[in-house]
XYZ file of C-alpha atoms in Angstrom:
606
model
C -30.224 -127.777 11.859
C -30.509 -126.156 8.467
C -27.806 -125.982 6.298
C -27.570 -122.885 3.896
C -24.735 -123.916 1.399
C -26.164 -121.822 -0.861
C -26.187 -118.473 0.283
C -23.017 -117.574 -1.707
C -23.664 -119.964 -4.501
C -22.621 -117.357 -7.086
C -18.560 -117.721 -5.524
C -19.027 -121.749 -5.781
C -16.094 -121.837 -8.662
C -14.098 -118.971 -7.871
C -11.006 -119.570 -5.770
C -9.783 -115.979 -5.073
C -11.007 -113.636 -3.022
C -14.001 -115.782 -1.802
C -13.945 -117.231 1.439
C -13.777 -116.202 5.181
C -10.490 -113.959 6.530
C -8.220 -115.185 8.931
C -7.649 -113.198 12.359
C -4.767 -111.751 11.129
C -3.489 -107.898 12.379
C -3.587 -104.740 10.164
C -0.359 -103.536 9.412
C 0.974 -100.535 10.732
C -0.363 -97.373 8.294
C 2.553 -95.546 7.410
C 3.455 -92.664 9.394
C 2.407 -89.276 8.780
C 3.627 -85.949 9.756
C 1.534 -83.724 10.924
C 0.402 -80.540 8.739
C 1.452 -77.485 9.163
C -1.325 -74.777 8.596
C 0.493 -74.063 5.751
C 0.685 -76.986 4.424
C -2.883 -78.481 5.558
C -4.111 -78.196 2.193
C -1.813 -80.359 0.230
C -1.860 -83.211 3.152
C -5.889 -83.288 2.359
C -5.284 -83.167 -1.102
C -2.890 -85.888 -1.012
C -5.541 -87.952 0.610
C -8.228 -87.476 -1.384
C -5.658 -88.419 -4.282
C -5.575 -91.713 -2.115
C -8.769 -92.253 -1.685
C -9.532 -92.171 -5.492
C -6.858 -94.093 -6.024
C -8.733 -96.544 -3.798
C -11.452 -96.729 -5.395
C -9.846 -97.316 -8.655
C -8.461 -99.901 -7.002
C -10.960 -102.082 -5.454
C -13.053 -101.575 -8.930
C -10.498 -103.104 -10.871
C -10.721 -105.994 -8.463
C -13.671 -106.357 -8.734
C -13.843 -106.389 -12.335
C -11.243 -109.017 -12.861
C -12.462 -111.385 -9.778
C -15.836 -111.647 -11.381
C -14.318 -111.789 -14.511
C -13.100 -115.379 -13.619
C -15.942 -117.408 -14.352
C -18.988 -116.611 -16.351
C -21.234 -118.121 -13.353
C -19.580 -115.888 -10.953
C -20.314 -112.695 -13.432
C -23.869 -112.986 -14.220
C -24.764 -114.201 -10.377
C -23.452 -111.044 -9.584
C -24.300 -108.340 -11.627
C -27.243 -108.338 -13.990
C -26.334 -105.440 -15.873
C -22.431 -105.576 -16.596
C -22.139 -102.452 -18.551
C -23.053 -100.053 -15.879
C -20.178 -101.271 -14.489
C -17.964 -100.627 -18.035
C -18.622 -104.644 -18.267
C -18.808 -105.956 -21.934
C -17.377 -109.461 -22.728
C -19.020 -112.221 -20.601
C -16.458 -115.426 -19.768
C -17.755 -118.085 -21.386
C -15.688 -120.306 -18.649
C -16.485 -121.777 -16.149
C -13.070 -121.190 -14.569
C -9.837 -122.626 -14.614
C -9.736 -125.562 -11.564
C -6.352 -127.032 -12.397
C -3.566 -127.097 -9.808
C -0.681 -124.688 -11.584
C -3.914 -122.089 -11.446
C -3.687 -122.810 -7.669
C -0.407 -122.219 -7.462
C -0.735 -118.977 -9.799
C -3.024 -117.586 -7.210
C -0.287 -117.608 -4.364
C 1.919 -115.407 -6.870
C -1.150 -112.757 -7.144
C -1.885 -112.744 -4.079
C 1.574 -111.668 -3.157
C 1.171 -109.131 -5.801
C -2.184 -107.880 -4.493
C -0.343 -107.349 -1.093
C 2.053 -105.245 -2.334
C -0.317 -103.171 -4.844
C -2.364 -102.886 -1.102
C 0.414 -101.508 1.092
C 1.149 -98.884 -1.244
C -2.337 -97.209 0.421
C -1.359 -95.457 3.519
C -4.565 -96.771 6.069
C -4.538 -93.296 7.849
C -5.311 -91.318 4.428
C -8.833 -93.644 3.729
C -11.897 -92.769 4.534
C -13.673 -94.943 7.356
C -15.483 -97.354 4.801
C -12.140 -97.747 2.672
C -10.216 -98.398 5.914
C -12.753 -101.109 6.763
C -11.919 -102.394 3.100
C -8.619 -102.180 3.069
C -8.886 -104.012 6.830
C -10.391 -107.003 5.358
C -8.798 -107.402 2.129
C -5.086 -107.503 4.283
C -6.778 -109.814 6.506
C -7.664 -112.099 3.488
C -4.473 -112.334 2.075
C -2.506 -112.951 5.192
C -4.885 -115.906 5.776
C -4.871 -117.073 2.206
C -1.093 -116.942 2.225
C -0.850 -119.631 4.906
C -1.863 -122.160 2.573
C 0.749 -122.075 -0.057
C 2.213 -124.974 -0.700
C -1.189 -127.006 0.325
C -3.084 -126.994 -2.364
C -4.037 -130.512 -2.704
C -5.772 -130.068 0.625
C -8.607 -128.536 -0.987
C -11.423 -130.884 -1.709
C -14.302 -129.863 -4.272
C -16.190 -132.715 -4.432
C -18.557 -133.483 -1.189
C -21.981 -134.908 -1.607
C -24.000 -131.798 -0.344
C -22.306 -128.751 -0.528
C -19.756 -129.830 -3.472
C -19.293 -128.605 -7.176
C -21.264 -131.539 -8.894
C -24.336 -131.062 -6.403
C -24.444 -127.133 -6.124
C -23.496 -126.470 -10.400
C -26.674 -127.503 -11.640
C -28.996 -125.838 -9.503
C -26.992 -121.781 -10.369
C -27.598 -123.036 -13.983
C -31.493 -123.536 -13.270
C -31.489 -120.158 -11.898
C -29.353 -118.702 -14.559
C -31.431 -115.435 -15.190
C -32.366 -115.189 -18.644
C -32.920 -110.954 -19.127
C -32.208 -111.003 -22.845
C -31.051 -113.200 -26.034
C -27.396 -112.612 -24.832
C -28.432 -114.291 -21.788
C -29.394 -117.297 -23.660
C -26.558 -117.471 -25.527
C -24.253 -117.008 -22.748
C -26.032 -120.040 -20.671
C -25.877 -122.317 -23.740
C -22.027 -122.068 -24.426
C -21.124 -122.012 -20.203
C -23.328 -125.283 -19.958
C -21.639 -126.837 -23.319
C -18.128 -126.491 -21.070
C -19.423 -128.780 -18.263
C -17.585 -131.271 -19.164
C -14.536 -129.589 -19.950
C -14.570 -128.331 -16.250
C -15.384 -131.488 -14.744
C -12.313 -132.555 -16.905
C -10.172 -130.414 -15.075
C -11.338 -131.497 -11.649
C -10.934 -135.313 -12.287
C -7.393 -134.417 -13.344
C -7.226 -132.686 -9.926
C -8.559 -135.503 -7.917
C -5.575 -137.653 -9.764
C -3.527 -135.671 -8.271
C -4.815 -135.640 -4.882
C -4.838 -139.596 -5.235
C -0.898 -139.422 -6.362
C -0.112 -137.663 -3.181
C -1.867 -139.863 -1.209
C -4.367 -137.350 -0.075
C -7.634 -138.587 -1.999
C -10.844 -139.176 0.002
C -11.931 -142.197 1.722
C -14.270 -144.816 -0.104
C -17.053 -143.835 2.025
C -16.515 -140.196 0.886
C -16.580 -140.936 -2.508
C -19.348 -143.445 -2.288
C -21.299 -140.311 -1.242
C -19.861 -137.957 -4.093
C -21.442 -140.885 -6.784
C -24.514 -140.877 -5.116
C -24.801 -137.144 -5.204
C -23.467 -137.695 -8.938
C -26.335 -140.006 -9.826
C -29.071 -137.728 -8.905
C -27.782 -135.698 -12.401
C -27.855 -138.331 -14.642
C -30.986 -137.700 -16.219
C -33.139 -138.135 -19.439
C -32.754 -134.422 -20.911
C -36.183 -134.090 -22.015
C -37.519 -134.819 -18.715
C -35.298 -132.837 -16.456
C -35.501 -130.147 -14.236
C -32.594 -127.637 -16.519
C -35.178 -128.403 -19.909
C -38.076 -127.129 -17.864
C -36.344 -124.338 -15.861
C -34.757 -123.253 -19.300
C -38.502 -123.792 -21.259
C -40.036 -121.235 -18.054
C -37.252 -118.781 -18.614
C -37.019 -118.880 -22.433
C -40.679 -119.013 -22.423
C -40.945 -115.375 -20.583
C -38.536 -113.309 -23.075
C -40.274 -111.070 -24.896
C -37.866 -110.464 -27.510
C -37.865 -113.934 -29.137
C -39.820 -115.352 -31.835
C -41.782 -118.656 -31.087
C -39.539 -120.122 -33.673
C -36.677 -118.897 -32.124
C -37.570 -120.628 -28.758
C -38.311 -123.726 -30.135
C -34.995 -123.643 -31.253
C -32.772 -122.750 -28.259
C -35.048 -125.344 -26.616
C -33.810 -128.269 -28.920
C -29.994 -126.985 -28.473
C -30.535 -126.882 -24.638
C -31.905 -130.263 -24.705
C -28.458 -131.454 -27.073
C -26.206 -129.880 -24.973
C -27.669 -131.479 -21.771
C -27.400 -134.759 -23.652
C -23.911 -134.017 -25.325
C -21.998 -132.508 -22.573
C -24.252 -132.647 -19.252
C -24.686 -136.109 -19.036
C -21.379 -137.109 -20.028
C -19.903 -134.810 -17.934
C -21.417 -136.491 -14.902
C -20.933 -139.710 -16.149
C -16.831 -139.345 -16.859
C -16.872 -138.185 -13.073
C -18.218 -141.050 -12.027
C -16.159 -143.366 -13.727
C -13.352 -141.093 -12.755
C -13.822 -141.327 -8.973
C -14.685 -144.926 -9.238
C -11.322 -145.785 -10.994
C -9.205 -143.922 -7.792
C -11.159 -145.536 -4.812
C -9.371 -147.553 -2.827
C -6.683 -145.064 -3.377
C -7.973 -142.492 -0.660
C -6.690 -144.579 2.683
C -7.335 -142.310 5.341
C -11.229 -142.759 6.744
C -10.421 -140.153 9.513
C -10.019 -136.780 9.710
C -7.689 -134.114 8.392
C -5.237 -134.474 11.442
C -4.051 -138.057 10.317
C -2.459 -136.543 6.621
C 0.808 -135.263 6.919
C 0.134 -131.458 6.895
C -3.764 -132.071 7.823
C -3.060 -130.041 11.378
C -1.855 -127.327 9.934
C -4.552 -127.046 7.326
C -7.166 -127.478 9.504
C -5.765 -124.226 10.965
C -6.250 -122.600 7.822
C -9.594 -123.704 7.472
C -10.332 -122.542 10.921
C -9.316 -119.157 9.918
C -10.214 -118.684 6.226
C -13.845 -120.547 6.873
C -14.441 -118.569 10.110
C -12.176 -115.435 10.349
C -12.311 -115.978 14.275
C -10.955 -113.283 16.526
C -9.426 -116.048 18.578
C -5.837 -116.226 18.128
C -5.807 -119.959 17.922
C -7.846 -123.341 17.553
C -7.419 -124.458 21.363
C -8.481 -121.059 23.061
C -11.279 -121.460 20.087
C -12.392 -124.589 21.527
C -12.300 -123.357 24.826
C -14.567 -120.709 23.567
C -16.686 -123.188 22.331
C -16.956 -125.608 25.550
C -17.532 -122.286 27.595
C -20.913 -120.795 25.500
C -22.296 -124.791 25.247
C -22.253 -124.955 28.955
C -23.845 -121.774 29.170
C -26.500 -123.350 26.548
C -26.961 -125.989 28.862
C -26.972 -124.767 32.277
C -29.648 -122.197 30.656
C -31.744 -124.938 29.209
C -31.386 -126.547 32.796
C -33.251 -123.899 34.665
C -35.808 -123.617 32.406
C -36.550 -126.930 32.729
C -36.480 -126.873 36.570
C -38.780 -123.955 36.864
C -41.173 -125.087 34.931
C -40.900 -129.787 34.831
C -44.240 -129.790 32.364
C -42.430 -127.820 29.614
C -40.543 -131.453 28.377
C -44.047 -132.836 28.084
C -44.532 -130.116 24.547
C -41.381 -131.760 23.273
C -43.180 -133.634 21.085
C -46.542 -132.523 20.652
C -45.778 -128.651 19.823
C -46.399 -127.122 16.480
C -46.006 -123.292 15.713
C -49.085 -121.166 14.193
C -48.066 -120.992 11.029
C -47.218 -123.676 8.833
C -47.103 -122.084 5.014
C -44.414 -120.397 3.400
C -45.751 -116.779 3.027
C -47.701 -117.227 5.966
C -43.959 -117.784 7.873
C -42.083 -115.120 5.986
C -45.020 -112.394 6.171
C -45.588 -113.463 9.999
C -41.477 -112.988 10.640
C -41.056 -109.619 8.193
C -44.014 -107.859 10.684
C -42.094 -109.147 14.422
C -38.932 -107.811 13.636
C -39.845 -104.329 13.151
C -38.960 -103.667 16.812
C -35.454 -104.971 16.596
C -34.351 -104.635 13.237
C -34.123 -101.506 11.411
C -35.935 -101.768 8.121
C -35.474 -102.782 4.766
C -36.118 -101.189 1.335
C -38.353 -102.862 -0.798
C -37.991 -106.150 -1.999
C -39.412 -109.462 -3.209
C -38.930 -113.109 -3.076
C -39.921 -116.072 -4.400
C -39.742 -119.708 -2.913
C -39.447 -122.898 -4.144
C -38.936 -126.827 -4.059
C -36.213 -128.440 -4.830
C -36.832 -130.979 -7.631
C -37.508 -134.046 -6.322
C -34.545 -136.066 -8.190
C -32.429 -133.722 -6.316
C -34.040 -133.721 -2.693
C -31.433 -136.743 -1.183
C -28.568 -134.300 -2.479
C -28.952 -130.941 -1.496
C -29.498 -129.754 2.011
C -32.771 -129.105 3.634
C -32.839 -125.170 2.129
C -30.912 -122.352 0.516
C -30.941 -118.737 -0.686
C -29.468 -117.565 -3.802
C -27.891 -113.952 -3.507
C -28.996 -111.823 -5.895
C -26.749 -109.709 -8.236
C -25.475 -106.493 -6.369
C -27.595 -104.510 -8.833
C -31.149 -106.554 -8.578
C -31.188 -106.599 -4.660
C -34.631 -106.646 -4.974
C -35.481 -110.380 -6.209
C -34.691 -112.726 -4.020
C -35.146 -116.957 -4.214
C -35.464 -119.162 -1.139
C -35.066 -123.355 -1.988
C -37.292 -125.879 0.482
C -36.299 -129.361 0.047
C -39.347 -131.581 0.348
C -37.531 -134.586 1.263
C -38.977 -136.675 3.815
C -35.705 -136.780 5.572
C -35.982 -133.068 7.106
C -40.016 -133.680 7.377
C -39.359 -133.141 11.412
C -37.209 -129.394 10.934
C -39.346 -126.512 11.789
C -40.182 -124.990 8.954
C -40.439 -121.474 10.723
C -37.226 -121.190 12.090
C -35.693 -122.532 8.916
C -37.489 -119.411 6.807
C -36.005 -117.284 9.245
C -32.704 -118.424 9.006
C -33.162 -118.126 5.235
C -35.837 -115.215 4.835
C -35.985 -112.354 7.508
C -34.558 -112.049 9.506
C -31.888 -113.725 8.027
C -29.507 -114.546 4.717
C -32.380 -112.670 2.368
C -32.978 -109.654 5.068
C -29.156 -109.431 5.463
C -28.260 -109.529 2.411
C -30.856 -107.042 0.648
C -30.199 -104.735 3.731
C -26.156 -104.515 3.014
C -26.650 -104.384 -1.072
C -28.982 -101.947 -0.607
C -26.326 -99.583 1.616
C -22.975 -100.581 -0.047
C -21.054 -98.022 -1.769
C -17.734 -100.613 -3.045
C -19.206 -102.937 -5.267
C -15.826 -105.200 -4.271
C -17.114 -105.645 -0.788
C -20.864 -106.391 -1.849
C -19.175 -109.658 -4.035
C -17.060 -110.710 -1.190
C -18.198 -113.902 1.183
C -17.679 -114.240 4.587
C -19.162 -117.165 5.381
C -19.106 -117.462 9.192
C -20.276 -113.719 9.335
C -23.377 -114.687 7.082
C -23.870 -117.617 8.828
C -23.159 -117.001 11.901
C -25.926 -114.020 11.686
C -28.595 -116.484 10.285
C -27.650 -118.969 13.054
C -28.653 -116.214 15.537
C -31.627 -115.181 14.360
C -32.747 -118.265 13.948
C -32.591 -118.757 17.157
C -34.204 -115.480 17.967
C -36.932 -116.709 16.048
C -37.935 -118.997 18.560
C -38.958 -116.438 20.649
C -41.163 -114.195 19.144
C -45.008 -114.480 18.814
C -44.749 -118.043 16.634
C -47.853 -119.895 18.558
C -45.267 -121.779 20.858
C -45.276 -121.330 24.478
C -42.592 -118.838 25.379
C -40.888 -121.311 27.653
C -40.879 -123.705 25.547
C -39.168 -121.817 22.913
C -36.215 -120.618 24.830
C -35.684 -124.535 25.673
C -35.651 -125.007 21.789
C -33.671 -122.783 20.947
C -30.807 -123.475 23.283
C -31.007 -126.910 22.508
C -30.598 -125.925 18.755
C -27.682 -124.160 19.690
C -25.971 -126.879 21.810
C -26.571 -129.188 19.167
C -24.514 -127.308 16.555
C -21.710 -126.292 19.160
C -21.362 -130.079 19.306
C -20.591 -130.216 16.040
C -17.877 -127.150 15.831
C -16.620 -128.858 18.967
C -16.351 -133.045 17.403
C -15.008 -131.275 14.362
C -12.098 -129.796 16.186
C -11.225 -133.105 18.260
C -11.757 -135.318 14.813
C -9.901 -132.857 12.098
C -7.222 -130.964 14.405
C -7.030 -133.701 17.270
C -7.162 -137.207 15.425
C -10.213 -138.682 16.997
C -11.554 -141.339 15.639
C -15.177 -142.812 15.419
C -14.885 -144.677 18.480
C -13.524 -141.768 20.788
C -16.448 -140.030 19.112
C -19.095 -142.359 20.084
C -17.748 -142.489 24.002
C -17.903 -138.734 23.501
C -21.384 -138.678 22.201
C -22.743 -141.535 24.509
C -21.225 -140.404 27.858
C -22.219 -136.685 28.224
C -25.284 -136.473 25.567
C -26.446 -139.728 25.299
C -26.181 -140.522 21.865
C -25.797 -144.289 21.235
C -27.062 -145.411 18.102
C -24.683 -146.524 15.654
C -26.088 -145.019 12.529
C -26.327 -141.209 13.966
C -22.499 -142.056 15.376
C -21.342 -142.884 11.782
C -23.565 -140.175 10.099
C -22.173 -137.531 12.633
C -18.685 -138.246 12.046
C -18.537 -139.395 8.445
C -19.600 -135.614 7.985
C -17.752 -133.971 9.999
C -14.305 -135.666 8.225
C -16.261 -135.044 4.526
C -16.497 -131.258 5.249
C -14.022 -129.776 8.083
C -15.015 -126.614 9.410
C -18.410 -126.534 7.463
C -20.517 -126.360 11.384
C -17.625 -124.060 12.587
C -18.738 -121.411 9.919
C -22.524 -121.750 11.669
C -21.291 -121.712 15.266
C -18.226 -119.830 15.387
C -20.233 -116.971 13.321
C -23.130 -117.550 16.230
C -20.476 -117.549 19.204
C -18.700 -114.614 18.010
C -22.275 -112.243 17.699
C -22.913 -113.969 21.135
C -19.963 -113.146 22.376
C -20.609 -109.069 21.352
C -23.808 -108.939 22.477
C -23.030 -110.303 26.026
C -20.581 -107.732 26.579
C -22.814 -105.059 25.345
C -25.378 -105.709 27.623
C -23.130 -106.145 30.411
C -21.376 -102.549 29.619
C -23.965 -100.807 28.410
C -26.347 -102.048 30.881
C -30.014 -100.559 30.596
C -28.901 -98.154 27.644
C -28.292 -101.538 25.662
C -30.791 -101.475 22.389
C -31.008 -104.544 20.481
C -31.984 -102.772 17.284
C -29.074 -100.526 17.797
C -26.679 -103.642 17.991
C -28.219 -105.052 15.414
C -27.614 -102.189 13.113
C -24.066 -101.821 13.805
C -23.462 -105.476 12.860
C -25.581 -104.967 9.706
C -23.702 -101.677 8.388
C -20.347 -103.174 9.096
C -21.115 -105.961 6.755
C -19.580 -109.000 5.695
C -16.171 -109.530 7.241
C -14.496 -111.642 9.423
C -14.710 -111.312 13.080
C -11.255 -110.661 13.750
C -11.833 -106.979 11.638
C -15.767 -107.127 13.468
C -14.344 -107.266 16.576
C -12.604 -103.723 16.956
C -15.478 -102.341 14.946
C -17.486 -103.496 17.899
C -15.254 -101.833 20.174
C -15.672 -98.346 18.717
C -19.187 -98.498 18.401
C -19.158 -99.748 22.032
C -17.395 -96.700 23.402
C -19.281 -94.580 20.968
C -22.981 -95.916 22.449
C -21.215 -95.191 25.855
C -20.418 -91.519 25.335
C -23.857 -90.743 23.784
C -26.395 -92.930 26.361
């Protein structure tokens, strides 16, 4: 399974406005009268009024949400002043727990500033907006008052593993740039200050992770204690400073000696006082199982459920119902293909697909989608390794977003590590490449009209799509035998509804290892000790990270079952396709009814 925890790297330190909506209702609009002929002209007026309004609006908020944190502002825009942009933060945000706290005020502030827009007097794209950006703070509203729930540290997808690698891709376009990078990395420490102090706080409430979570976080910590002179930041900085034009050699020789002091005066230290930070509160942490055994863990696992996944189900048992129901439909597929056709088990471990290189993959995958995919404007990408002192901490591969206004240049990761030597390569480029995060992504950056919605995550919508077509990947012309790709790629998918389903009994239910391993050994057969404890010591590290995968998955699933069962022979793929790719991120619960138009809409004109 390939995890993506980069895909949205640029939002990594920003706490509003970031993460997945809950399946929450739109409010009522306001009522309206209707107009008069007489008067028919002043209601349109008024709501053009409203709409600019709007727009106003959501610019503003998007101004001052990527205004938090100079990462967040120069992943997402590479030319601020188009935008009326002009001071960079030189911050790396504010992680503290009163700033927590701060955000449940504005956020009750942003709700009211919202309601004051009458839904009925939007256009359709603003409605869609204003749709998702109730939905968010409905959700995010739920966890007030559990704030020392949230965990930032994890040893794959956490702030110390993730950091490093946005500042190695930290575009350099001008001197300004260079500056910019030089003072954000000299606050390192300072931030990882704050977080410590955070994780004291956690460990004074008795809600600080286990020692076998925090074993993991030093580990992960390790991997960035390096010799500055030799590490992968002084040669991704050398590369970048090395390719301005506007700098003297003399000049780069000198921002390369005060990149190499500040790695050694603030970058190093910074992961070393985390270290020694985390290993003075172990044995604190005393809960090695999930969420559900802290005191308010049930209820924030709900949260999760609906921030990290924006579900349209209404609640986490009929989720997991949903979730039993679609693996059993995995399985009883993967069944028959198996019984009509015995030999197909013998490929299991002898098949390989045609193409085994990188731009062989991506250029192979870009030229089969044509048929079900609508196409893409131009664009480029570029992929590479992950450094090899990083390969045990980062997950098997990513894909940066590009800034909203350089759609166009796009980076893939590979991790070399031996450990994912037996993931398929293909399907992993086109859960990353096309037609997945990279095609997504350029396609909706290149469409979007509301720069606030292009800088908005959605994580189970982004993965979730990826997820799919990664599985759709199987089938197309990849050198396998078409049988046998089917049987992978239902298997794929059974394997990750396993572990939205575990997560769910472990987190919201209270299982613990042992009710796990009966689980895994009695219907799947899983009995080795080590894949038992590696299974679940992940699943209580990172709640609801799989759910954003397969809930995302289910949910297109879901659509596209129902579409083809209503719409019959007049179903086109590409069709569906393209309505889930204009809607854009968003959670499913604002997808759904979306869906439901364009459904009646594809009936009326087929």
């Amino acid at each position: 399974m390939t995890n993506n925890f980069f895909k949205k790297g640029r939002w990594l330190l920003s706490i509003f406005l970031v993460v997945s909506l809950l399946c929450s209702c739109t409010p009522p609009p306001k009522s309206a009268a209707t107009p008069t002929s007489a008067g028919y002209e002043q209601y349109k007026a008024a709501d053009l009024s409203m709409q600019k309004n709007f727009n106003l609006f959501t610019e503003d908020l998007f101004r001052n949400e990527i205004s938090n944190s100079g990462i967040s502002f120069h992943f997402s825009i590479a030319d601020p002043a188009s935008r009326g942009l002009k001071t960079v933060p030189l911050t790396l945000g504010d992680f503290s727990l009163d700033n927590m706290k701060q955000n449940s005020k504005d956020l009750l502030e942003l709700k009211t500033k919202l309601m004051q827009f009458n839904p009925r007097k939007l256009t359709k794209d603003q409605r869609l907006t204003y749709q998702i950006l109730y939905s968010y703070i409905e959700t995010e509203l739920t966890s007030d008052g559990m704030e020392l729930y949230t965990e930032p540290l994890t040893s794959t997808i956490g702030v110390q593993a993730q950091l490093p690698v946005l500042f190695a891709e930290y575009a350099f376009y001008n001197r300004d740039d260079v500056e910019n990078y030089l003072s954000l990395l000299s606050t390192i420490d300072d931030y990882y200050s704050q977080i410590l102090e955070y994780e004291k706080e956690k460990s004074k409430a008795g809600l600080f992770m286990s020692d076998s979570a925090a074993d993991h976080v030093l580990k992960s910590c390790e991997a960035y204690l390096i010799q500055p002179d030799h590490s992968f930041l002084a040669e991704t900085f050398n590369t970048r400073i090395d390719a301005l034009n506007d700098l003297t050699p003399e000049e780069k020789a000198a921002y390369k000696e005060k990149n190499l002091k500040v790695l050694e005066e603030n970058f190093v230290p910074a992961y070393k006082n985390l270290i020694n930070g985390i290993t003075a509160l172990m044995g604190t942490g005393t809960n090695e199982k999930g969420l559900a055994a802290f005191p308010d863990g049930k209820k924030y696992f709900e949260y999760l459920v609906n921030s990290n996944t924006g579900t349209s189900y209404d609640s986490v048992e009929s989720l997991k119902k949903a979730i039993e129901k679609q693996i059993s439909s995995e399985i009883k597929a993967l069944g028959q293909i198996t019984k009509d056709n015995p030999k197909i088990l013998d490929q299991l471990d002898t098949y390989s697909f045609r193409y085994t290189k990188p731009d062989e993959i991506l250029d192979s995958l870009k030229s089969q989608i044509n048929k079900d995919f609508p196409e893409l404007p131009p664009c480029q990408y570029t992929v590479k390794y992950v450094p090899v002192a990083l390969e045990s901490s980062l997950s098997p591969a990513f894909y940066l977003v590009p800034p909203i206004d350089r759609y166009e240049d796009n980076i893939i990761y590979i991790n070399g590590n031996k450990r994912f030597q037996n993931d398929d390569l293909y399907t992993t480029l086109a859960h990353e490449g096309y037609p997945g995060h990279l095609y997504q992504n350029v396609y909706f950056l290149s469409k979007s009209q509301n720069d606030l919605r292009s800088i908005l995550s959605f994580a189970a919508y982004s993965e979730g799509w990826a997820t799919y077509v990664e599985n759709y990947s199987y089938t197309l012309d990849n050198g396998l035998d078409p049988d046998l790709g089917k049987l992978l790629a239902h298997n794929s998918a059974i394997t990750l509804g396993i572990y939205a389903y575990l997560d769910i009994c472990i987190n919201y239910e209270g299982w613990d290892k042992e009710q796990t391993a009966k689980y895994l050994g009695t219907f799947y057969n899983v009995d080795k000790t080590d894949i038992v404890d590696t299974i679940y010591n992940s699943l209580v590290e990172n709640p609801t990270n799989y759910m954003k995968y397969y809930v995302g998955y289910l949910e297109i699933m879901e659509m596209k079952s129902a579409a083809q069962k209503i719409l019959k022979d007049k179903f086109d793929l590409k069709e569906f396709h393209t309505f889930l790719l204009d809607t854009g991120p968003a959670p499913f619960s604002v997808i759904l009814p979306e869906f439901r138009n364009w459904l009646g809409k594809e009936l009326r004109t087929n």
